[in-house]
Amino acid sequence: MDKYPEPLENLIKEFQKLPSIGRKTAERLAFYLLSQPPEAVESLSQAIAHVKEKIRACQECFNFTESENELCEICRDPQRDRSVICVVSHPQELLKLEKTREYRGLYHVLGGLLSPVNGIGPEQLHIEELLVRLSKHKIQEVILALDPKVEGEATAMYLARRIKPLGIKITQIAHGVPVGRDLEFADEVTLSRALAGRVQL
Amino acid sequence: MKIERLALYNFRNLAPTELVPHDKLNLIIGPNAAGKSNLCEAIYYAAKGWLLKGERQRDVIAFGQHETAIELSVNGDQIRVHLNGRARAKTIELNREKKTQGELSARLRTLLFTPDELQIIKGRPGQRRRFLDRSIADLSREYRHVLREYEQVLRRKSALLRQENPDLEVLEVFNHELISRGSWLITKRREYVRELNKTLPERYRAICGQESALAVIYEGASVPLAQLIKDATAEEIRRGMVLVGPHRDDVRFELDGRDLRCFGSQGEQKSALCAILLAQLDLCYQRFGDYPVLILDDVLSELDRPRLQRLLQLLPKDIQIFLTHTATDINELYPEVRAAAQRIFALENGKLSVII
């Protein structure tokens, strides 16, 4: 026998398609499932089946939402400040920002960053939809919360150029020294960025 | 900056090694392939976090092993770099606290010279540019960071230009990103060249004993990068490739006004290299207030005796040096080298022993 029985082999192959999972990990996961009671396996396969079926993108901001709602929880929330939109690349980042409980405005999820190397241009991102939102509603400020790396910066710059004609205030989250770290050990690069973005007290 | 202790485990072909160097000149002799360059590389790798020839970091792990460690005591600080090949994990500790490579950079600085450095003068433009970039990066970590970002933007811009109908607005955004970083790089390079020229002629005269003037000249566009790119954009779109930018600039070394690459003799080129080394040390001292640990890997073979003698005299007195030389017996050494060396180590088949 040079292979496992087909159903097991299939499962291993499916696991291997997942990011950062190789053959060995895939085998371990498959064996683990095999050793579990049927209810546990059933609940997992239900979860997998439902995720695709029940999760949709919000019609307004492209955050995740459950399929019975067109709008996500945040867009539906009457308590949110509807004059500010924070732009992020992915829903994961949105969730991080939400956890801070500092921000009470709306969001817009781009679905990625400008990346010519991967063939991602403006039309692959939810940029037009953002511009429509900005011209339709009374938005006073757009906050860009994108990666402080090359692609994030380019995307921010692109957005700034497109939004500027609308006369809306555009801001970018601060980049700099991580909170709780000694200045002594801060990277030269981080420090000089932090200096460039200093604020008046 | 002085290394007080160096210990290596599973680093390339080296046996577990502990070395207590002298704070001045350390000479390491051994036959070919004994591991002399590996020893140099270990120090370089710990200080910089990358390898000289751009190999994968896990390649430094000895064959058949899955982890390696480098431990250093430098000016009282305990530095430990540990690399696990299986987990592809690297940990850097300073006095038993986890740090990043950037945080380590102020605690361990090195300057490395190998025979490859002769390519600075003789080689193709790309090699001179790499020397320039590396020398500036030795003085400023920020330079290396910006350079890498510039290269990233460059890759994205060329990908964009390769597309059938590149989005002009996106191209403009990437050009903007390229210009902000590119002009910063050009400014830093010109600044560096200017600084180098302050000490280079004097250093050259001291090395060769003649009244010749060595100068380094930055060869780049005379118009601002923004203008350069603006003028080239139509052509770049037409040809589908990036045509201009500081990644195409070069430096030229001139001796009394003639290009050293084409018209310099071997001897002049070697003298120029020594002068560049000394001038770079001057700049390190100006910037940091002390000298880096100097690693001279196999450069003796490239220098003749009078030049070597002068170089040894001209090197700063309070600098720690690791000098490797291909020889199996200390009697093969020039007496002045032997006399200058405070400690001599022999390396054979990856095993290190102290001779003097």
XYZ file of C-alpha atoms in Angstrom:
557
model
C 0.000 0.000 0.000
C 1.634 3.218 -1.070
C -1.404 5.423 -0.454
C -4.138 5.757 2.119
C -7.659 4.666 1.112
C -9.169 7.183 -1.250
C -11.533 9.091 1.105
C -8.656 9.701 3.501
C -6.297 10.618 0.706
C -8.891 13.100 -0.634
C -9.224 14.793 2.712
C -5.446 15.094 3.018
C -5.272 16.624 -0.452
C -7.997 19.136 0.430
C -6.173 20.184 3.576
C -2.984 20.618 1.591
C -4.667 23.246 -0.537
C -4.989 25.474 2.546
C -2.380 28.156 3.159
C 0.741 27.140 5.139
C -0.314 23.482 5.304
C 2.016 20.863 3.912
C 1.603 17.122 3.480
C 2.565 16.240 7.066
C 0.263 18.742 8.710
C -2.505 17.729 6.327
C -2.076 14.088 7.369
C -2.102 14.985 11.032
C -5.308 16.970 10.648
C -6.974 14.174 8.688
C -6.013 11.506 11.257
C -7.213 13.733 14.026
C -10.625 14.115 12.416
C -10.814 10.395 11.870
C -10.276 9.814 15.575
C -13.024 12.258 16.605
C -16.659 11.377 17.407
C -19.018 11.810 14.427
C -20.760 14.874 15.983
C -17.492 16.821 16.127
C -16.728 16.076 12.497
C -20.289 16.897 11.494
C -20.131 20.235 13.258
C -16.912 21.092 11.442
C -18.279 20.182 8.042
C -21.436 22.205 8.802
C -19.298 25.185 9.689
C -17.364 24.892 6.455
C -20.515 24.513 4.385
C -22.193 27.479 6.052
C -19.346 29.930 5.865
C -19.574 30.332 2.125
C -23.338 30.253 2.103
C -24.009 32.634 4.950
C -21.263 35.205 4.725
C -21.677 38.030 2.245
C -20.003 41.352 1.666
C -21.884 44.357 2.984
C -23.495 46.274 0.087
C -22.274 49.529 1.509
C -18.795 48.995 2.948
C -17.792 45.429 1.899
C -17.250 44.301 5.456
C -18.446 40.749 6.192
C -22.105 40.364 6.925
C -24.528 37.483 7.321
C -26.522 36.755 4.205
C -29.930 37.737 5.584
C -28.705 41.321 5.856
C -27.626 43.514 3.005
C -25.707 45.756 5.342
C -23.179 44.793 7.983
C -23.616 45.339 11.683
C -21.687 48.597 11.628
C -23.540 50.136 8.694
C -26.854 49.215 10.370
C -25.893 50.660 13.744
C -27.713 54.001 14.266
C -25.199 54.983 16.966
C -22.276 55.231 14.537
C -20.968 58.571 13.375
C -21.940 58.721 9.704
C -19.705 61.639 8.829
C -16.421 59.694 9.024
C -15.259 56.731 6.932
C -12.156 54.739 7.778
C -10.642 52.929 4.781
C -8.951 49.552 5.371
C -7.735 46.878 2.978
C -9.306 43.812 4.670
C -12.059 43.017 7.197
C -9.409 41.643 9.591
C -7.987 45.135 9.994
C -11.441 46.517 10.545
C -11.897 44.110 13.416
C -8.572 45.185 14.956
C -9.645 48.814 14.810
C -13.019 47.925 16.299
C -11.360 46.229 19.244
C -9.751 49.517 20.210
C -13.273 50.936 20.789
C -11.783 54.314 19.949
C -13.412 54.689 16.587
C -17.154 55.139 16.203
C -17.434 56.041 12.522
C -18.086 53.913 9.436
C -15.671 51.808 7.409
C -14.881 50.980 3.835
C -13.091 47.746 2.960
C -11.082 47.964 -0.265
C -10.512 44.234 -0.605
C -6.759 44.594 -1.109
C -4.117 47.103 -2.131
C -2.890 48.356 -5.505
C -0.420 45.739 -6.644
C 0.676 45.783 -10.289
C 2.881 42.727 -9.619
C -0.255 40.713 -8.832
C -2.337 42.452 -11.475
C -4.442 44.340 -8.954
C -5.419 47.760 -10.264
C -8.046 50.250 -9.070
C -10.849 48.366 -10.804
C -10.138 45.229 -8.757
C -10.635 47.188 -5.540
C -13.798 48.761 -4.151
C -12.607 52.256 -4.968
C -15.412 53.431 -7.256
C -17.911 52.322 -4.623
C -16.090 54.425 -2.061
C -16.218 57.489 -4.306
C -19.954 56.941 -4.839
C -20.469 56.740 -1.076
C -18.477 59.915 -0.573
C -20.478 61.885 -3.095
C -23.841 60.490 -1.998
C -23.594 60.963 1.760
C -22.425 63.862 3.849
C -18.959 62.626 4.717
C -16.608 65.074 6.420
C -13.478 63.003 6.870
C -11.874 59.957 5.299
C -9.286 58.226 7.460
C -6.833 55.994 5.613
C -5.660 53.066 7.732
C -3.486 51.147 5.268
C -0.166 49.336 5.708
C 2.790 51.708 6.029
C 4.507 49.737 3.258
C 4.990 50.419 -0.424
C 1.630 49.118 -1.625
C -0.311 50.641 1.240
C 1.339 53.990 0.645
C 0.702 53.886 -3.100
C -2.945 52.997 -2.495
C -3.274 55.822 0.034
C -1.735 58.246 -2.419
C -4.051 57.065 -5.200
C -7.112 57.440 -2.973
C -5.997 60.880 -1.859
C -5.757 61.998 -5.480
C -9.205 60.669 -6.290
C -10.872 62.028 -3.144
C -9.282 65.474 -3.136
C -11.551 66.894 -5.895
C -14.561 66.092 -3.683
C -13.287 68.551 -1.099
C -13.376 66.059 1.780
C -10.754 66.077 4.541
C -8.367 63.121 4.200
C -6.213 61.920 7.052
C -3.870 59.004 7.578
C -3.292 57.102 10.819
C 0.045 57.923 12.483
C 3.103 55.721 11.956
C 5.828 55.588 14.524
C 7.292 54.226 17.712
C 5.292 51.310 19.155
C 3.709 52.124 22.491
C 5.501 50.624 25.477
C 8.894 50.258 23.764
C 12.067 52.018 24.838
C 13.030 54.843 22.526
C 16.624 53.703 22.873
C 15.915 50.548 20.933
C 13.579 51.971 18.330
C 14.721 51.376 14.806
C 16.373 54.307 13.051
C 13.828 53.981 10.269
C 10.817 53.947 12.578
C 12.195 56.856 14.539
C 12.749 59.025 11.507
C 9.213 58.272 10.295
C 7.925 59.103 13.753
C 9.850 62.381 13.695
C 8.457 63.289 10.289
C 4.933 62.672 11.577
C 5.371 64.443 14.913
C 2.445 66.329 16.457
C 2.267 69.541 18.418
C 1.428 69.284 22.096
C 33.815 48.609 19.240
C 35.554 45.431 20.391
C 34.482 41.826 20.329
C 35.593 40.243 23.612
C 34.369 36.746 22.898
C 32.962 34.907 19.918
C 31.373 31.460 20.067
C 29.916 29.562 17.138
C 27.812 26.397 17.054
C 27.087 24.572 13.811
C 28.032 27.559 11.711
C 28.858 26.332 8.195
C 31.895 24.047 8.315
C 33.215 25.361 11.616
C 33.533 23.054 14.593
C 32.008 24.438 17.795
C 34.376 27.302 18.309
C 35.099 29.702 21.075
C 37.450 32.517 20.380
C 38.774 35.240 22.652
C 40.158 37.841 20.302
C 42.658 40.541 21.093
C 41.302 44.070 20.937
C 43.750 45.010 18.210
C 44.946 42.848 15.343
C 43.850 39.220 15.162
C 45.330 37.114 12.414
C 43.661 33.923 11.298
C 45.682 31.666 9.055
C 44.810 28.396 7.415
C 44.792 26.593 4.079
C 42.085 27.069 1.481
C 38.598 25.941 2.475
C 39.561 25.760 6.155
C 36.698 28.074 7.116
C 38.414 31.463 7.364
C 35.761 33.252 5.346
C 33.034 31.456 7.274
C 34.430 32.868 10.501
C 34.368 36.353 8.990
C 30.888 35.775 7.706
C 29.618 34.739 11.141
C 30.551 38.130 12.582
C 29.155 39.919 9.546
C 25.922 37.950 9.691
C 25.398 38.599 13.393
C 25.947 42.314 12.856
C 23.906 42.797 9.707
C 21.300 40.057 9.727
C 21.904 39.124 6.115
C 24.536 37.276 4.150
C 27.142 38.760 1.923
C 26.197 36.955 -1.231
C 22.478 37.123 -0.639
C 22.068 33.421 0.125
C 19.236 32.075 2.207
C 20.003 32.524 5.878
C 19.415 28.900 6.752
C 22.304 27.970 4.452
C 24.673 28.971 7.246
C 23.544 25.993 9.310
C 26.145 23.241 9.207
C 25.344 20.354 6.903
C 23.134 17.748 8.603
C 22.252 20.062 11.497
C 19.070 22.028 11.975
C 20.139 24.951 14.103
C 23.030 27.292 14.547
C 24.012 29.919 17.092
C 26.440 32.786 17.205
C 27.319 34.321 20.559
C 29.261 37.490 20.955
C 30.380 39.678 23.808
C 30.830 43.183 22.488
C 31.770 46.047 24.790
C 30.163 44.211 27.700
C 26.930 43.368 25.854
C 25.968 39.735 25.367
C 24.610 39.115 21.903
C 23.142 35.820 20.775
C 21.795 35.012 17.342
C 20.017 31.701 17.021
C 18.669 30.259 13.820
C 16.403 27.244 13.682
C 16.267 25.825 10.183
C 13.278 23.567 10.701
C 11.083 26.224 12.223
C 12.728 28.862 10.009
C 12.897 30.971 13.121
C 15.582 33.426 14.069
C 15.953 34.915 17.498
C 18.248 37.750 18.407
C 18.999 38.402 22.029
C 20.785 41.303 23.601
C 21.646 40.653 27.246
C 19.039 37.853 27.265
C 16.250 40.046 25.964
C 14.720 39.485 22.557
C 15.549 42.254 20.126
C 15.217 42.960 16.442
C 18.160 43.267 14.080
C 17.590 47.010 13.944
C 17.792 47.266 17.703
C 21.068 45.409 17.636
C 22.650 47.626 15.018
C 24.019 50.188 17.464
C 25.682 47.466 19.576
C 27.641 45.678 16.885
C 29.023 47.307 13.766
C 31.429 45.771 11.303
C 33.149 46.756 8.135
C 34.132 43.913 5.850
C 36.589 43.995 2.980
C 37.270 41.054 0.686
C 39.165 40.721 -2.602
C 35.787 41.162 -4.324
C 36.032 44.781 -3.325
C 38.548 45.315 -6.114
C 35.503 45.136 -8.355
C 34.578 48.518 -6.930
C 37.144 49.950 -9.250
C 37.477 47.380 -11.994
C 33.994 45.972 -12.215
C 30.778 46.794 -13.990
C 28.591 49.744 -12.928
C 26.287 47.477 -10.947
C 29.150 46.400 -8.696
C 30.252 49.947 -8.009
C 26.689 50.916 -7.236
C 26.379 48.002 -4.823
C 29.556 49.104 -3.075
C 28.171 52.595 -2.798
C 24.861 51.358 -1.424
C 26.529 49.003 1.013
C 28.946 51.635 2.272
C 26.169 54.106 2.913
C 24.030 51.394 4.502
C 26.946 50.734 6.893
C 26.577 54.313 8.045
C 22.795 54.484 8.014
C 20.276 51.702 8.429
C 17.648 53.991 7.110
C 19.448 54.082 3.775
C 19.156 50.344 3.367
C 15.507 50.490 4.267
C 14.717 53.231 1.775
C 16.784 51.469 -0.878
C 14.757 48.298 -0.436
C 11.521 50.234 -0.620
C 12.770 51.937 -3.754
C 13.464 48.525 -5.287
C 9.989 47.353 -4.310
C 8.380 50.371 -5.946
C 10.574 49.822 -8.984
C 9.374 46.216 -9.359
C 5.783 47.385 -9.146
C 6.319 50.129 -11.653
C 7.899 47.746 -14.145
C 5.049 45.282 -13.664
C 2.649 48.124 -14.388
C 4.536 49.203 -17.486
C 4.484 45.659 -18.827
C 0.673 45.721 -18.823
C -1.044 46.446 -22.116
C -2.685 49.727 -21.194
C -1.241 50.796 -17.871
C -3.549 52.958 -15.756
C -1.892 56.369 -15.993
C -3.172 57.559 -12.654
C -1.704 54.475 -10.936
C 1.541 54.975 -12.825
C 1.687 58.514 -11.550
C 1.185 57.294 -7.998
C 4.024 54.796 -8.299
C 6.199 57.444 -9.943
C 5.495 59.681 -6.999
C 6.542 56.916 -4.595
C 9.638 56.318 -6.700
C 10.571 59.991 -6.784
C 10.245 60.540 -3.038
C 12.528 57.587 -2.281
C 14.785 57.956 -5.312
C 15.619 61.593 -4.702
C 16.334 60.826 -1.066
C 18.743 58.083 -2.180
C 20.446 60.382 -4.673
C 20.872 63.075 -2.025
C 22.400 60.571 0.404
C 24.708 59.185 -2.273
C 25.933 62.611 -3.309
C 26.416 63.518 0.350
C 28.410 60.345 0.910
C 30.563 60.957 -2.157
C 31.224 64.489 -0.952
C 32.214 63.231 2.506
C 34.402 60.500 1.057
C 36.226 63.039 -1.099
C 37.176 65.003 1.991
C 39.570 62.315 3.173
C 40.142 60.143 0.113
C 42.920 62.177 -1.589
C 44.938 62.433 1.613
C 44.477 58.720 2.324
C 45.580 57.852 -1.198
C 48.736 59.952 -0.943
C 49.602 58.300 2.348
C 49.194 54.821 0.861
C 51.138 55.274 -2.353
C 53.547 57.943 -1.216
C 52.974 59.972 -4.357
C 51.386 63.325 -5.002
C 48.385 62.023 -6.923
C 44.811 63.067 -6.347
C 42.185 60.347 -6.059
C 38.594 61.438 -6.307
C 35.246 59.731 -6.548
C 32.613 61.157 -8.851
C 28.907 60.451 -8.755
C 27.501 59.843 -12.203
C 23.830 60.580 -12.296
C 21.365 62.791 -14.094
C 21.839 66.507 -13.629
C 18.108 67.264 -13.600
C 15.887 66.473 -10.589
C 14.465 62.966 -10.585
C 10.891 64.231 -10.896
C 11.784 66.013 -14.124
C 13.780 63.055 -15.395
C 10.881 60.678 -14.876
C 8.358 63.116 -16.294
C 10.392 63.497 -19.466
C 10.851 59.746 -19.826
C 7.282 58.668 -19.089
C 5.989 58.620 -22.678
C 8.978 56.559 -23.792
C 8.681 54.263 -20.760
C 5.052 53.542 -21.610
C 5.907 53.003 -25.275
C 8.698 50.550 -24.521
C 6.973 49.003 -21.548
C 9.936 49.329 -19.207
C 11.525 51.602 -16.626
C 14.232 53.698 -18.260
C 15.444 56.176 -15.672
C 16.189 56.409 -11.966
C 19.025 56.185 -9.444
C 19.186 52.406 -9.939
C 21.040 53.294 -13.143
C 23.495 55.758 -11.596
C 27.142 54.935 -11.056
C 30.319 56.194 -9.428
C 33.684 56.680 -11.066
C 37.102 56.860 -9.462
C 39.517 59.303 -10.978
C 43.222 59.604 -10.425
C 44.518 62.999 -11.482
C 41.500 63.296 -13.712
C 41.748 59.942 -15.514
C 39.331 57.107 -15.037
C 40.960 54.544 -12.794
C 38.903 51.685 -14.193
C 40.249 52.037 -17.729
C 43.552 53.749 -17.250
C 44.698 52.746 -13.772
C 47.506 50.239 -13.272
C 46.916 47.233 -11.016
C 49.017 48.924 -8.348
C 47.076 52.158 -8.541
C 43.818 50.286 -8.314
C 44.978 48.455 -5.196
C 46.223 51.657 -3.595
C 42.876 53.230 -4.355
C 41.126 50.334 -2.650
C 43.226 50.798 0.511
C 42.461 54.514 0.438
C 38.744 53.785 0.115
C 38.919 51.427 3.075
C 40.681 54.016 5.231
C 38.338 56.789 4.138
C 35.302 54.627 4.913
C 36.724 54.007 8.399
C 37.135 57.764 8.824
C 33.465 58.230 7.950
C 32.379 55.494 10.379
C 34.340 57.204 13.134
C 32.836 60.588 12.326
C 29.349 59.128 12.365
C 29.492 56.891 15.435
C 32.430 58.137 17.477
C 34.170 54.779 17.404
C 35.484 52.346 14.828
C 33.562 49.299 13.626
C 35.107 45.855 13.946
C 37.155 45.604 10.791
C 37.187 42.305 8.946
C 39.769 41.934 6.215
C 39.131 38.626 4.544
C 42.032 37.447 2.432
C 43.022 40.928 1.293
C 46.722 40.296 1.985
C 46.970 38.236 -1.158
C 45.806 41.229 -3.154
C 48.346 43.641 -1.720
C 52.060 43.806 -2.276
C 54.453 44.241 0.588
C 55.032 48.016 0.573
C 51.316 48.717 0.323
C 50.589 46.233 3.059
C 53.164 47.830 5.337
C 51.694 51.264 4.823
C 48.153 50.029 5.292
C 49.101 48.425 8.604
C 50.725 51.678 9.700
C 47.823 53.811 8.587
C 45.009 51.771 10.136
C 43.747 53.422 13.317
C 45.519 52.273 16.487
C 42.382 51.575 18.487
C 40.512 49.427 16.008
C 39.864 45.731 16.349
C 40.765 43.819 13.233
C 40.187 40.265 12.071
C 42.602 39.555 9.283
C 42.575 36.237 7.460
C 45.360 34.931 5.296
C 45.848 31.764 3.328
C 48.939 30.190 4.863
C 49.613 27.056 6.844
C 52.638 28.230 8.777
C 53.351 31.516 10.502
C 56.801 31.445 8.966
C 55.155 32.105 5.604
C 54.024 35.498 6.848
C 55.788 38.759 6.204
C 57.647 39.621 9.414
C 55.857 42.968 9.704
C 52.463 41.255 9.551
C 53.569 38.771 12.159
C 54.886 41.560 14.332
C 51.694 43.581 14.008
C 49.428 40.658 14.924
C 48.671 40.557 18.644
C 47.015 37.188 18.429
C 47.341 34.502 15.775
C 44.853 31.703 15.256
C 45.177 28.734 12.959
C 42.171 27.250 11.288
C 42.195 23.818 9.733
C 39.196 21.760 8.628
C 36.932 24.038 10.602
C 38.930 23.670 13.821
C 40.426 26.722 15.424
C 43.514 26.808 17.594
C 45.506 29.614 19.142
C 49.095 29.865 18.025
C 50.151 33.047 19.743
